[in-house]
């Protein structure tokens, strides 16, 4: 380890302090840069949150009922399942989980188990009935 005289150490420290004052005088204030970066981060966060809200609203509006529905009654046959009935009476673009949930809610079912002879009410798109 190199030993510096007391005078040399003092000169070195004062030189560093003098250089930092020069940087501050030239406009290199680090607190201003931190504030600017923080402002940019907050602005980007607001933009991302706003765009996600707008997209979710647009998606919800797109998912509204575009079809007229007719309520039909379906009698459960031996071997039928609620998932199979939902698949048979819904289109390909529909999420079966949503259809099964709708059928369970409309028929007051506690679970997806159905029994032969049970009558279920289903909301089916009118366009699907004419096919």
Tab-separated table of N, CA and C in Angstrom:
chain	number	residue	atom	x	y	z
A	1	UNK	N	0.840	-1.159	0.000
A	1	UNK	CA	0.000	0.000	0.000
A	1	UNK	C	0.895	1.236	0.000
A	2	UNK	N	0.565	2.145	-0.825
A	2	UNK	CA	1.380	3.340	-0.972
A	2	UNK	C	0.946	4.366	0.063
A	3	UNK	N	1.908	4.951	0.709
A	3	UNK	CA	1.610	5.929	1.748
A	3	UNK	C	1.733	7.323	1.156
A	4	UNK	N	0.632	8.109	1.292
A	4	UNK	CA	0.655	9.484	0.822
A	4	UNK	C	0.846	10.405	2.014
A	5	UNK	N	1.591	11.440	1.779
A	5	UNK	CA	1.767	12.401	2.863
A	5	UNK	C	0.438	13.092	3.135
A	6	UNK	N	0.335	13.695	4.291
A	6	UNK	CA	-0.899	14.376	4.671
A	6	UNK	C	-1.215	15.475	3.674
A	7	UNK	N	-0.228	16.153	3.233
A	7	UNK	CA	-0.417	17.243	2.288
A	7	UNK	C	-0.936	16.701	0.952
A	8	UNK	N	-0.408	15.611	0.489
A	8	UNK	CA	-0.828	15.022	-0.783
A	8	UNK	C	-2.282	14.557	-0.707
A	9	UNK	N	-2.656	13.910	0.407
A	9	UNK	CA	-4.044	13.464	0.564
A	9	UNK	C	-4.994	14.646	0.565
A	10	UNK	N	-4.640	15.704	1.225
A	10	UNK	CA	-5.484	16.894	1.279
A	10	UNK	C	-5.619	17.515	-0.099
A	11	UNK	N	-4.553	17.575	-0.838
A	11	UNK	CA	-4.611	18.128	-2.186
A	11	UNK	C	-5.487	17.257	-3.086
A	12	UNK	N	-5.388	15.946	-2.930
A	12	UNK	CA	-6.185	15.037	-3.763
A	12	UNK	C	-7.673	15.217	-3.482
A	13	UNK	N	-8.033	15.305	-2.210
A	13	UNK	CA	-9.439	15.476	-1.841
A	13	UNK	C	-9.956	16.819	-2.316
A	14	UNK	N	-9.179	17.873	-2.133
A	14	UNK	CA	-9.653	19.184	-2.572
A	14	UNK	C	-9.742	19.242	-4.089
A	15	UNK	N	-8.887	18.512	-4.781
A	15	UNK	CA	-8.975	18.460	-6.246
A	15	UNK	C	-10.252	17.785	-6.707
A	16	UNK	N	-10.659	16.724	-6.037
A	16	UNK	CA	-11.916	16.042	-6.380
A	16	UNK	C	-13.085	16.972	-6.126
A	17	UNK	N	-13.054	17.634	-4.990
A	17	UNK	CA	-14.140	18.555	-4.655
A	17	UNK	C	-14.210	19.692	-5.668
A	18	UNK	N	-13.056	20.193	-6.072
A	18	UNK	CA	-13.002	21.279	-7.044
A	18	UNK	C	-13.574	20.805	-8.390
A	19	UNK	N	-13.253	19.573	-8.798
A	19	UNK	CA	-13.763	19.035	-10.064
A	19	UNK	C	-15.275	18.854	-10.021
A	20	UNK	N	-15.809	18.427	-8.894
A	20	UNK	CA	-17.260	18.245	-8.801
A	20	UNK	C	-17.977	19.584	-8.884
A	21	UNK	N	-17.363	20.643	-8.333
A	21	UNK	CA	-17.963	21.972	-8.448
A	21	UNK	C	-17.954	22.439	-9.895
A	22	UNK	N	-16.909	22.104	-10.643
A	22	UNK	CA	-16.847	22.479	-12.056
A	22	UNK	C	-17.960	21.785	-12.840
A	23	UNK	N	-18.174	20.496	-12.558
A	23	UNK	CA	-19.240	19.749	-13.253
A	23	UNK	C	-20.600	20.337	-12.941
A	24	UNK	N	-20.819	20.694	-11.686
A	24	UNK	CA	-22.106	21.272	-11.306
A	24	UNK	C	-22.291	22.620	-11.973
A	25	UNK	N	-21.203	23.382	-12.100
A	25	UNK	CA	-21.305	24.694	-12.738
A	25	UNK	C	-21.579	24.567	-14.229
A	26	UNK	N	-21.122	23.477	-14.844
A	26	UNK	CA	-21.343	23.269	-16.274
A	26	UNK	C	-22.725	22.676	-16.564
A	27	UNK	N	-23.512	22.374	-15.564
A	27	UNK	CA	-24.860	21.855	-15.773
A	27	UNK	C	-24.977	20.348	-15.670
A	28	UNK	N	-24.011	19.688	-15.085
A	28	UNK	CA	-24.060	18.246	-14.934
A	28	UNK	C	-24.625	17.869	-13.576
A	29	UNK	N	-25.801	18.354	-13.264
A	29	UNK	CA	-26.433	18.072	-11.979
A	29	UNK	C	-27.154	16.736	-12.097
A	30	UNK	N	-26.714	15.743	-11.350
A	30	UNK	CA	-27.289	14.404	-11.475
A	30	UNK	C	-28.725	14.336	-10.965
A	31	UNK	N	-29.120	15.202	-10.056
A	31	UNK	CA	-30.494	15.157	-9.550
A	31	UNK	C	-31.487	15.560	-10.635
A	32	UNK	N	-31.099	16.449	-11.540
A	32	UNK	CA	-31.971	16.826	-12.654
A	32	UNK	C	-32.177	15.672	-13.613
A	33	UNK	N	-31.125	14.899	-13.855
A	33	UNK	CA	-31.223	13.742	-14.741
A	33	UNK	C	-32.128	12.675	-14.130
A	34	UNK	N	-31.993	12.442	-12.843
A	34	UNK	CA	-32.834	11.460	-12.153
A	34	UNK	C	-34.300	11.884	-12.217
A	35	UNK	N	-34.554	13.155	-12.011
A	35	UNK	CA	-35.928	13.651	-12.089
A	35	UNK	C	-36.506	13.499	-13.480
A	36	UNK	N	-35.691	13.762	-14.500
A	36	UNK	CA	-36.146	13.616	-15.887
A	36	UNK	C	-36.462	12.158	-16.209
A	37	UNK	N	-35.596	11.245	-15.801
A	37	UNK	CA	-35.832	9.815	-16.033
A	37	UNK	C	-37.088	9.364	-15.298
A	38	UNK	N	-37.280	9.832	-14.073
A	38	UNK	CA	-38.483	9.469	-13.314
A	38	UNK	C	-39.736	9.977	-14.014
A	39	UNK	N	-39.672	11.179	-14.566
A	39	UNK	CA	-40.809	11.732	-15.302
A	39	UNK	C	-41.130	10.891	-16.532
A	40	UNK	N	-40.118	10.465	-17.257
A	40	UNK	CA	-40.319	9.622	-18.442
A	40	UNK	C	-40.933	8.281	-18.043
A	41	UNK	N	-40.451	7.678	-16.967
A	41	UNK	CA	-40.986	6.389	-16.508
A	41	UNK	C	-42.454	6.525	-16.121
A	42	UNK	N	-42.803	7.571	-15.408
A	42	UNK	CA	-44.201	7.792	-15.011
A	42	UNK	C	-45.074	8.018	-16.240
A	43	UNK	N	-44.582	8.795	-17.201
A	43	UNK	CA	-45.356	9.047	-18.421
A	43	UNK	C	-45.587	7.757	-19.199
A	44	UNK	N	-44.570	6.912	-19.299
A	44	UNK	CA	-44.730	5.630	-19.991
A	44	UNK	C	-45.706	4.718	-19.251
A	45	UNK	N	-45.647	4.705	-17.929
A	45	UNK	CA	-46.574	3.881	-17.150
A	45	UNK	C	-48.009	4.336	-17.366
A	46	UNK	N	-48.229	5.636	-17.375
A	46	UNK	CA	-49.582	6.159	-17.619
A	46	UNK	C	-50.052	5.784	-19.017
A	47	UNK	N	-49.162	5.862	-20.001
A	47	UNK	CA	-49.531	5.510	-21.374
A	47	UNK	C	-49.896	4.033	-21.487
A	48	UNK	N	-49.128	3.164	-20.847
A	48	UNK	CA	-49.409	1.725	-20.906
A	48	UNK	C	-50.732	1.407	-20.221
A	49	UNK	N	-50.968	1.978	-19.057
A	49	UNK	CA	-52.217	1.723	-18.334
A	49	UNK	C	-53.406	2.250	-19.121
A	50	UNK	N	-53.278	3.438	-19.681
A	50	UNK	CA	-54.380	4.013	-20.461
A	50	UNK	C	-54.695	3.170	-21.681
A	51	UNK	N	-53.662	2.720	-22.379
A	51	UNK	CA	-53.912	1.917	-23.579
A	51	UNK	C	-54.529	0.574	-23.224
A	52	UNK	N	-54.130	-0.027	-22.096
A	52	UNK	CA	-54.733	-1.304	-21.717
A	52	UNK	C	-56.201	-1.128	-21.343
A	53	UNK	N	-56.544	-0.020	-20.707
A	53	UNK	CA	-57.947	0.247	-20.377
A	53	UNK	C	-58.761	0.434	-21.649
A	54	UNK	N	-58.229	1.204	-22.589
A	54	UNK	CA	-58.940	1.435	-23.849
A	54	UNK	C	-59.116	0.128	-24.610
A	55	UNK	N	-58.077	-0.700	-24.657
A	55	UNK	CA	-58.179	-1.972	-25.369
A	55	UNK	C	-59.173	-2.915	-24.702
A	56	UNK	N	-59.214	-2.939	-23.378
A	56	UNK	CA	-60.167	-3.826	-22.708
A	56	UNK	C	-61.602	-3.361	-22.935
A	57	UNK	N	-61.821	-2.051	-22.962
A	57	UNK	CA	-63.163	-1.539	-23.254
A	57	UNK	C	-63.553	-1.883	-24.684
A	58	UNK	N	-62.620	-1.724	-25.618
A	58	UNK	CA	-62.903	-2.057	-27.018
A	58	UNK	C	-63.192	-3.544	-27.168
A	59	UNK	N	-62.450	-4.377	-26.448
A	59	UNK	CA	-62.682	-5.817	-26.516
A	59	UNK	C	-64.038	-6.179	-25.923
A	60	UNK	N	-64.418	-5.534	-24.843
A	60	UNK	CA	-65.723	-5.800	-24.234
A	60	UNK	C	-66.851	-5.381	-25.170
A	61	UNK	N	-66.668	-4.282	-25.868
A	61	UNK	CA	-67.697	-3.840	-26.804
A	61	UNK	C	-67.786	-4.780	-27.999
A	62	UNK	N	-66.645	-5.343	-28.407
A	62	UNK	CA	-66.626	-6.264	-29.530
A	62	UNK	C	-67.318	-7.581	-29.173
A	63	UNK	N	-67.237	-7.978	-27.904
A	63	UNK	CA	-67.786	-9.253	-27.466
A	63	UNK	C	-69.271	-9.186	-27.138
A	64	UNK	N	-69.905	-8.065	-27.347
A	64	UNK	CA	-71.330	-7.988	-27.065
A	64	UNK	C	-72.083	-8.890	-28.025
A	65	UNK	N	-73.297	-9.222	-27.659
A	65	UNK	CA	-74.097	-10.133	-28.470
A	65	UNK	C	-74.334	-9.550	-29.850
A	66	UNK	N	-73.816	-10.246	-30.851
A	66	UNK	CA	-74.011	-9.827	-32.231
A	66	UNK	C	-75.145	-10.626	-32.867
A	67	UNK	N	-75.621	-11.637	-32.177
A	67	UNK	CA	-76.625	-12.537	-32.729
A	67	UNK	C	-77.927	-12.421	-31.944
A	68	UNK	N	-79.001	-12.783	-32.619
A	68	UNK	CA	-80.267	-12.960	-31.917
A	68	UNK	C	-80.282	-14.389	-31.396
A	69	UNK	N	-80.751	-14.552	-30.178
A	69	UNK	CA	-80.759	-15.873	-29.559
A	69	UNK	C	-82.186	-16.366	-29.380
A	70	UNK	N	-82.332	-17.684	-29.494
A	70	UNK	CA	-83.595	-18.346	-29.198
A	70	UNK	C	-83.332	-19.334	-28.067
A	71	UNK	N	-84.264	-19.430	-27.144
A	71	UNK	CA	-84.126	-20.380	-26.042
A	71	UNK	C	-84.789	-21.681	-26.464
A	72	UNK	N	-84.004	-22.754	-26.413
A	72	UNK	CA	-84.544	-24.071	-26.766
A	72	UNK	C	-84.405	-24.986	-25.557
A	73	UNK	N	-85.158	-26.072	-25.580
A	73	UNK	CA	-85.055	-27.074	-24.523
A	73	UNK	C	-84.420	-28.325	-25.103
A	74	UNK	N	-83.445	-28.839	-24.384
A	74	UNK	CA	-82.732	-30.038	-24.812
A	74	UNK	C	-82.904	-31.088	-23.726
A	75	UNK	N	-83.326	-32.279	-24.118
A	75	UNK	CA	-83.458	-33.389	-23.175
A	75	UNK	C	-82.158	-34.181	-23.187
A	76	UNK	N	-81.585	-34.390	-22.008
A	76	UNK	CA	-80.323	-35.106	-21.884
A	76	UNK	C	-80.569	-36.581	-22.176
A	77	UNK	N	-79.749	-37.135	-23.053
A	77	UNK	CA	-79.835	-38.546	-23.435
A	77	UNK	C	-78.730	-39.322	-22.710
A	78	UNK	N	-78.854	-40.663	-22.612
A	78	UNK	CA	-77.789	-41.451	-21.982
A	78	UNK	C	-76.453	-41.221	-22.704
A	79	UNK	N	-75.414	-40.985	-21.952
A	79	UNK	CA	-74.085	-40.742	-22.518
A	79	UNK	C	-73.783	-39.275	-22.784
A	80	UNK	N	-74.798	-38.408	-22.691
A	80	UNK	CA	-74.573	-36.978	-22.908
A	80	UNK	C	-73.832	-36.366	-21.721
A	81	UNK	N	-73.015	-35.386	-22.014
A	81	UNK	CA	-72.365	-34.585	-20.979
A	81	UNK	C	-72.708	-33.125	-21.243
A	82	UNK	N	-72.586	-32.320	-20.218
A	82	UNK	CA	-72.865	-30.899	-20.388
A	82	UNK	C	-71.887	-30.275	-21.379
A	83	UNK	N	-70.644	-30.718	-21.349
A	83	UNK	CA	-69.643	-30.202	-22.284
A	83	UNK	C	-69.972	-30.602	-23.719
A	84	UNK	N	-70.446	-31.830	-23.904
A	84	UNK	CA	-70.824	-32.278	-25.244
A	84	UNK	C	-72.029	-31.517	-25.772
A	85	UNK	N	-73.009	-31.281	-24.906
A	85	UNK	CA	-74.193	-30.508	-25.308
A	85	UNK	C	-73.779	-29.083	-25.660
A	86	UNK	N	-72.910	-28.496	-24.848
A	86	UNK	CA	-72.433	-27.133	-25.126
A	86	UNK	C	-71.711	-27.082	-26.466
A	87	UNK	N	-70.898	-28.089	-26.762
A	87	UNK	CA	-70.178	-28.136	-28.039
A	87	UNK	C	-71.145	-28.287	-29.204
A	88	UNK	N	-72.179	-29.118	-29.031
A	88	UNK	CA	-73.136	-29.371	-30.116
A	88	UNK	C	-73.992	-28.152	-30.443
A	89	UNK	N	-74.265	-27.320	-29.463
A	89	UNK	CA	-75.181	-26.196	-29.673
A	89	UNK	C	-74.490	-24.830	-29.667
A	90	UNK	N	-73.186	-24.811	-29.865
A	90	UNK	CA	-72.484	-23.523	-29.944
A	90	UNK	C	-71.596	-23.513	-31.179
A	91	UNK	N	-71.188	-22.331	-31.567
A	91	UNK	CA	-70.323	-22.189	-32.734
A	91	UNK	C	-68.873	-22.500	-32.395
A	92	UNK	N	-68.049	-22.565	-33.429
A	92	UNK	CA	-66.636	-22.877	-33.239
A	92	UNK	C	-65.863	-21.737	-32.583
A	93	UNK	N	-66.323	-20.504	-32.767
A	93	UNK	CA	-65.593	-19.344	-32.255
A	93	UNK	C	-65.863	-19.073	-30.780
A	94	UNK	N	-66.739	-19.864	-30.169
A	94	UNK	CA	-67.151	-19.621	-28.786
A	94	UNK	C	-66.293	-20.449	-27.839
A	95	UNK	N	-65.942	-19.862	-26.709
A	95	UNK	CA	-65.205	-20.562	-25.662
A	95	UNK	C	-66.187	-21.468	-24.916
A	96	UNK	N	-65.955	-22.782	-24.964
A	96	UNK	CA	-66.885	-23.739	-24.341
A	96	UNK	C	-67.013	-23.533	-22.833
A	97	UNK	N	-65.971	-23.047	-22.201
A	97	UNK	CA	-66.054	-22.807	-20.751
A	97	UNK	C	-67.136	-21.782	-20.436
A	98	UNK	N	-67.232	-20.767	-21.288
A	98	UNK	CA	-68.253	-19.732	-21.094
A	98	UNK	C	-69.635	-20.313	-21.351
A	99	UNK	N	-69.763	-21.141	-22.393
A	99	UNK	CA	-71.059	-21.740	-22.725
A	99	UNK	C	-71.527	-22.651	-21.596
A	100	UNK	N	-70.632	-23.497	-21.084
A	100	UNK	CA	-70.993	-24.398	-19.980
A	100	UNK	C	-71.394	-23.588	-18.754
A	101	UNK	N	-70.657	-22.540	-18.460
A	101	UNK	CA	-70.991	-21.681	-17.319
A	101	UNK	C	-72.368	-21.044	-17.503
A	102	UNK	N	-72.667	-20.579	-18.715
A	102	UNK	CA	-73.984	-19.987	-18.990
A	102	UNK	C	-75.100	-21.012	-18.814
A	103	UNK	N	-74.896	-22.221	-19.323
A	103	UNK	CA	-75.917	-23.272	-19.191
A	103	UNK	C	-76.140	-23.608	-17.719
A	104	UNK	N	-75.057	-23.731	-16.960
A	104	UNK	CA	-75.190	-24.045	-15.533
A	104	UNK	C	-75.938	-22.941	-14.796
A	105	UNK	N	-75.635	-21.699	-15.114
A	105	UNK	CA	-76.293	-20.577	-14.443
A	105	UNK	C	-77.769	-20.513	-14.821
A	106	UNK	N	-78.095	-20.665	-16.097
A	106	UNK	CA	-79.486	-20.564	-16.549
A	106	UNK	C	-80.355	-21.712	-16.042
A	107	UNK	N	-79.748	-22.867	-15.772
A	107	UNK	CA	-80.508	-24.034	-15.324
A	107	UNK	C	-80.305	-24.336	-13.842
A	108	UNK	N	-79.687	-23.409	-13.119
A	108	UNK	CA	-79.454	-23.555	-11.676
A	108	UNK	C	-78.758	-24.867	-11.328
A	109	UNK	N	-77.685	-25.177	-12.055
A	109	UNK	CA	-76.921	-26.392	-11.800
A	109	UNK	C	-75.741	-26.058	-10.895
A	110	UNK	N	-75.512	-26.903	-9.892
A	110	UNK	CA	-74.388	-26.693	-8.978
A	110	UNK	C	-73.077	-27.177	-9.588
A	111	UNK	N	-73.157	-28.159	-10.493
A	111	UNK	CA	-71.962	-28.662	-11.171
A	111	UNK	C	-72.337	-29.074	-12.593
A	112	UNK	N	-71.395	-29.635	-13.313
A	112	UNK	CA	-71.639	-29.946	-14.724
A	112	UNK	C	-72.190	-31.355	-14.951
A	113	UNK	N	-72.615	-32.018	-13.904
A	113	UNK	CA	-73.173	-33.369	-14.047
A	113	UNK	C	-74.639	-33.273	-14.460
A	114	UNK	N	-74.981	-33.981	-15.543
A	114	UNK	CA	-76.370	-34.036	-16.013
A	114	UNK	C	-76.808	-35.496	-16.058
A	115	UNK	N	-78.122	-35.708	-15.996
A	115	UNK	CA	-78.676	-37.060	-15.948
A	115	UNK	C	-79.632	-37.264	-17.112
A	116	UNK	N	-79.711	-38.489	-17.634
A	116	UNK	CA	-80.646	-38.765	-18.735
A	116	UNK	C	-82.072	-38.381	-18.347
A	117	UNK	N	-82.768	-37.737	-19.272
A	117	UNK	CA	-84.131	-37.290	-19.045
A	117	UNK	C	-84.220	-35.864	-18.522
A	118	UNK	N	-83.122	-35.318	-18.055
A	118	UNK	CA	-83.105	-33.943	-17.558
A	118	UNK	C	-83.293	-32.986	-18.738
A	119	UNK	N	-84.098	-31.949	-18.532
A	119	UNK	CA	-84.361	-30.965	-19.584
A	119	UNK	C	-83.576	-29.693	-19.272
A	120	UNK	N	-82.776	-29.269	-20.242
A	120	UNK	CA	-81.955	-28.067	-20.087
A	120	UNK	C	-82.431	-26.994	-21.046
A	121	UNK	N	-82.397	-25.762	-20.592
A	121	UNK	CA	-82.711	-24.627	-21.460
A	121	UNK	C	-81.392	-24.037	-21.943
A	122	UNK	N	-81.295	-23.841	-23.257
A	122	UNK	CA	-80.086	-23.297	-23.859
A	122	UNK	C	-80.435	-22.099	-24.718
A	123	UNK	N	-79.611	-21.071	-24.654
A	123	UNK	CA	-79.738	-19.926	-25.556
A	123	UNK	C	-78.848	-20.213	-26.758
A	124	UNK	N	-79.476	-20.361	-27.922
A	124	UNK	CA	-78.764	-20.731	-29.140
A	124	UNK	C	-78.935	-19.615	-30.161
A	125	UNK	N	-77.852	-19.223	-30.865
A	125	UNK	CA	-78.002	-18.211	-31.912
A	125	UNK	C	-79.008	-18.664	-32.969
A	126	UNK	N	-79.892	-17.757	-33.370
A	126	UNK	CA	-80.927	-18.083	-34.355
A	126	UNK	C	-80.278	-18.535	-35.657
A	127	UNK	N	-79.175	-17.913	-36.039
A	127	UNK	CA	-78.486	-18.294	-37.273
A	127	UNK	C	-78.008	-19.741	-37.194
A	128	UNK	N	-77.637	-20.210	-36.009
A	128	UNK	CA	-77.172	-21.579	-35.840
A	128	UNK	C	-78.322	-22.566	-35.980
A	129	UNK	N	-79.532	-22.174	-35.573
A	129	UNK	CA	-80.695	-23.058	-35.665
A	129	UNK	C	-81.098	-23.312	-37.110
A	130	UNK	N	-80.873	-22.351	-37.990
A	130	UNK	CA	-81.313	-22.501	-39.372
A	130	UNK	C	-80.366	-23.356	-40.194
A	131	UNK	N	-79.230	-23.740	-39.644
A	131	UNK	CA	-78.263	-24.555	-40.398
A	131	UNK	C	-78.658	-26.006	-40.405
